[in-house]
Coordinates of C-alpha atoms and ligand atoms in Angstrom, one line a residue:
M15 CA 2.4 0.9 -67.2
T16 CA 1.1 -2.4 -68.4
T17 CA 3.5 -5.2 -69.3
R18 CA 3.0 -7.0 -72.6
L19 CA 3.1 -10.8 -72.2
Y20 CA 3.2 -13.0 -75.2
A21 CA 4.4 -16.4 -76.5
M22 CA 6.3 -17.0 -79.7
C23 CA 8.1 -19.9 -81.3
G24 CA 11.8 -19.6 -82.0
D25 CA 15.4 -19.9 -81.0
I26 CA 15.9 -17.8 -77.8
T27 CA 19.5 -17.0 -78.7
M28 CA 18.3 -14.9 -81.7
L29 CA 16.1 -12.6 -79.7
E30 CA 16.7 -8.9 -79.2
T31 CA 15.1 -8.6 -75.8
E32 CA 17.4 -6.8 -73.3
A33 CA 17.7 -10.1 -71.4
I34 CA 17.2 -13.8 -72.1
V35 CA 16.8 -16.4 -69.5
N36 CA 18.9 -19.6 -69.5
A37 CA 17.5 -22.9 -68.2
A38 CA 20.8 -23.9 -66.6
N39 CA 22.0 -26.5 -64.1
S40 CA 23.4 -25.7 -60.6
S41 CA 27.0 -25.6 -61.8
L42 CA 26.2 -22.8 -64.3
L43 CA 29.0 -24.2 -66.4
G44 CA 27.0 -25.1 -69.4
G45 CA 25.2 -28.2 -70.6
G46 CA 22.8 -29.3 -73.4
G47 CA 19.5 -28.0 -74.6
V48 CA 18.9 -24.3 -74.4
D49 CA 21.9 -23.9 -72.0
G50 CA 24.3 -25.4 -74.7
A51 CA 22.7 -23.2 -77.4
I52 CA 23.2 -20.0 -75.3
H53 CA 26.8 -20.8 -74.4
R54 CA 27.6 -21.5 -78.1
A55 CA 26.0 -18.3 -79.3
A56 CA 27.4 -16.1 -76.5
G57 CA 30.9 -17.4 -76.9
P58 CA 33.6 -18.6 -74.5
E59 CA 33.7 -15.4 -72.4
L60 CA 30.3 -16.4 -71.0
L61 CA 31.8 -19.6 -69.4
Q62 CA 34.6 -17.4 -67.9
E63 CA 32.1 -15.2 -66.2
C64 CA 30.0 -18.1 -65.1
R65 CA 33.0 -19.7 -63.4
L66 CA 33.2 -16.7 -61.1
L67 CA 29.5 -17.1 -59.9
G68 CA 30.0 -20.1 -57.7
G69 CA 27.0 -22.0 -59.1
C70 CA 23.3 -21.4 -58.4
K71 CA 20.7 -23.1 -56.2
T72 CA 17.5 -24.6 -57.7
G73 CA 14.8 -21.9 -57.9
D74 CA 17.4 -19.1 -57.8
A75 CA 18.9 -17.0 -60.6
K76 CA 22.1 -15.1 -61.5
I77 CA 22.9 -12.6 -64.2
T78 CA 25.8 -12.3 -66.6
K79 CA 26.5 -10.2 -69.7
G80 CA 25.2 -11.5 -73.1
Y81 CA 28.6 -11.3 -74.9
H82 CA 28.0 -12.1 -78.6
L83 CA 24.2 -12.4 -78.2
K84 CA 21.9 -9.6 -79.3
A85 CA 20.5 -9.6 -75.7
K86 CA 22.6 -7.5 -73.4
Y87 CA 22.2 -9.8 -70.4
I88 CA 21.6 -13.5 -69.7
I89 CA 19.8 -14.5 -66.5
H90 CA 20.7 -18.0 -65.6
T91 CA 18.1 -19.9 -63.5
V92 CA 18.1 -23.5 -62.3
G93 CA 14.8 -25.3 -62.7
P94 CA 13.8 -28.3 -60.6
V95 CA 14.2 -31.8 -61.9
W96 CA 10.8 -33.5 -62.1
H97 CA 10.4 -36.2 -59.5
G98 CA 6.6 -36.6 -59.7
G99 CA 5.5 -33.1 -58.3
K100 CA 5.6 -33.7 -54.6
S101 CA 9.2 -32.6 -54.0
S102 CA 8.5 -28.8 -54.2
E103 CA 8.9 -28.8 -57.9
P104 CA 6.0 -26.3 -58.5
E105 CA 7.3 -23.9 -55.9
Q106 CA 10.8 -24.1 -57.2
L107 CA 9.7 -23.6 -60.8
A108 CA 7.6 -20.5 -59.8
S109 CA 10.7 -19.3 -57.9
C110 CA 12.8 -19.5 -61.1
Y111 CA 10.4 -17.1 -62.9
R112 CA 10.0 -14.7 -59.9
R113 CA 13.8 -14.5 -59.1
S114 CA 14.6 -14.0 -62.8
L115 CA 12.1 -11.1 -62.9
E116 CA 13.4 -9.6 -59.7
I117 CA 16.9 -9.6 -61.0
A118 CA 15.8 -8.1 -64.3
V119 CA 14.1 -5.2 -62.6
A120 CA 17.0 -4.7 -60.2
S121 CA 19.3 -4.5 -63.2
G122 CA 17.1 -2.0 -65.0
I123 CA 16.0 -4.4 -67.7
D124 CA 12.7 -3.8 -69.4
S125 CA 12.3 -6.7 -71.8
I126 CA 13.0 -10.4 -71.1
A127 CA 12.4 -13.7 -72.8
F128 CA 12.0 -17.1 -71.0
P129 CA 12.5 -20.6 -72.4
C130 CA 10.2 -23.4 -71.1
I131 CA 12.3 -23.9 -68.0
S132 CA 12.6 -27.6 -66.8
T133 CA 10.5 -29.0 -69.5
G134 CA 13.3 -30.6 -71.5
A135 CA 16.1 -32.7 -69.9
Y136 CA 14.5 -32.0 -66.4
G137 CA 11.3 -33.7 -67.4
Y138 CA 8.7 -31.2 -66.0
P139 CA 5.3 -31.8 -67.7
A140 CA 4.8 -29.0 -70.2
E141 CA 1.3 -28.1 -69.4
S142 CA 1.7 -27.6 -65.7
A143 CA 5.0 -25.8 -66.3
A144 CA 3.3 -23.4 -68.7
E145 CA 0.5 -22.7 -66.1
I146 CA 3.1 -21.9 -63.4
A147 CA 5.1 -19.8 -65.8
V148 CA 2.2 -17.6 -66.9
K149 CA 0.6 -17.4 -63.4
T150 CA 3.9 -16.4 -61.8
V151 CA 4.7 -13.7 -64.4
R152 CA 1.2 -12.4 -64.2
Q153 CA 1.4 -12.1 -60.4
F154 CA 4.7 -10.3 -60.7
V155 CA 3.6 -7.7 -63.3
A156 CA 0.3 -7.1 -61.5
A157 CA 2.3 -4.9 -59.1
E158 CA 3.9 -1.7 -60.5
T159 CA 6.9 -2.7 -62.6
P160 CA 9.1 -1.0 -65.2
L161 CA 9.0 -4.2 -67.3
K162 CA 7.6 -3.5 -70.8
E163 CA 7.7 -6.9 -72.3
V164 CA 7.9 -10.6 -71.2
I165 CA 8.1 -13.2 -73.9
F166 CA 7.6 -16.9 -73.5
C167 CA 10.0 -18.3 -76.2
C168 CA 8.7 -21.8 -77.1
F169 CA 10.9 -24.1 -79.2
S170 CA 8.0 -26.2 -80.7
E171 CA 4.7 -25.4 -82.3
Q172 CA 3.1 -27.6 -79.6
D173 CA 4.5 -25.6 -76.7
L174 CA 3.4 -22.4 -78.5
Q175 CA -0.2 -23.6 -78.7
L176 CA 0.0 -24.6 -75.1
Y177 CA 1.1 -21.1 -74.0
Q178 CA -1.4 -19.4 -76.3
R179 CA -4.1 -21.4 -74.6
V180 CA -2.9 -20.6 -71.1
L181 CA -2.4 -16.9 -71.9
N182 CA -5.9 -16.7 -73.2
E183 CA -7.4 -18.1 -70.0
P184 CA -8.7 -15.6 -67.5
A185 CA -5.9 -14.1 -65.3
A186 CA -7.6 -15.2 -62.1
K187 CA -7.0 -18.9 -62.8
Ligands
LIG15 N1 15.6 -21.7 -77.8 C1 14.5 -21.8 -77.0 N2 14.2 -22.9 -76.4 C2 15.0 -24.0 -76.5 C3 16.2 -23.9 -77.3 C4 16.5 -22.7 -77.9 N3 17.6 -22.6 -78.7 N4 16.8 -25.2 -77.2 C5 16.0 -25.9 -76.4 N5 14.9 -25.2 -76.0 P1 16.3 -27.9 -71.6 P2 15.7 -28.1 -68.7 C6 13.8 -25.6 -75.2 O1 16.5 -29.4 -71.7 O2 14.7 -29.0 -68.9 C7 20.8 -28.6 -69.8 O3 21.7 -29.5 -70.1 C8 13.5 -27.1 -75.0 O4 12.8 -27.6 -76.2 O5 17.2 -27.0 -72.4 O6 15.5 -26.9 -67.8 C9 21.1 -27.7 -68.6 O7 22.5 -27.6 -68.5 C10 12.6 -27.1 -73.8 O8 11.3 -26.7 -74.1 O9 16.3 -27.4 -70.1 C11 20.6 -28.5 -67.4 O10 21.5 -29.6 -67.1 C12 13.3 -26.0 -72.9 O11 14.1 -25.3 -73.8 C13 19.3 -29.1 -68.0 O12 19.5 -29.2 -69.4 C14 14.1 -26.5 -71.7 O13 14.8 -27.7 -72.1 C15 18.1 -28.2 -67.8 O14 17.0 -28.9 -68.2

C-alpha cells in the first residue's frame, strides 16, 4: 500500500489523524509553542501521564493517549536545539521522525501528523529541517508499512510553501 504524504497549514491540535506528534522538551512536562498548545487542548490528564514517562532523550519519542484531542494518541518527540549544525543536529532531527513513525506503526496507528519539529524555540533552520523531515519520512514509507497518511502540519503559509516545494522535488534527492 502506498502512503499518502502531504503538507497543510493549520493548528495540529485540531487534526483528526489517529496520532499527532508533539515537539516536546526532554522533561516531557510541557512548555511553549506547539507543546503548550497540545497540553492545553488535551487537558491536565496528559501531564499526569507524561509525569510517569521519565522524560525522553533528544531524537527519541514516547507515546501517550490524546485525551481531549480528536487524535487518539500523541507521540512526544524531542528535537535538537540548533547549535550551528555540527553537533549531530541533522541526525537527531531525522531520528525524531523515524522513532515517531516506528512507535506509530508498533501501536497500530495508520495516520499521523507532524509539526515542524525544532524550527521554533529550538532554532533549527526551516529549510534544512523540512528537507530532513520529508527525506526521513520517504525513506521510512519506502518499505512496506501499514501507514496510510503522513501529514506535515505547518503553522505558517511560509512553511507550507517550503514543504510543498520539498515534496515536489524528486524523491531521490
Ligand atoms: N500547530 C502546529 N504547529 C505549531 C503550533 C500548532 N498549534 N504551534 C506552534 N507550531 P516549537 P521546537 C509550530 O517552538 O522548536 C517548547 O517550549 C511553530 O510555528 O513549538 O521543537 C517545548 O517544550 C514551529 O514551526 O518547538 C520545547 O522546550 C513548530 O511548531 C521547545 O519549545 C515548532 O516550534 C521545542 O522547540
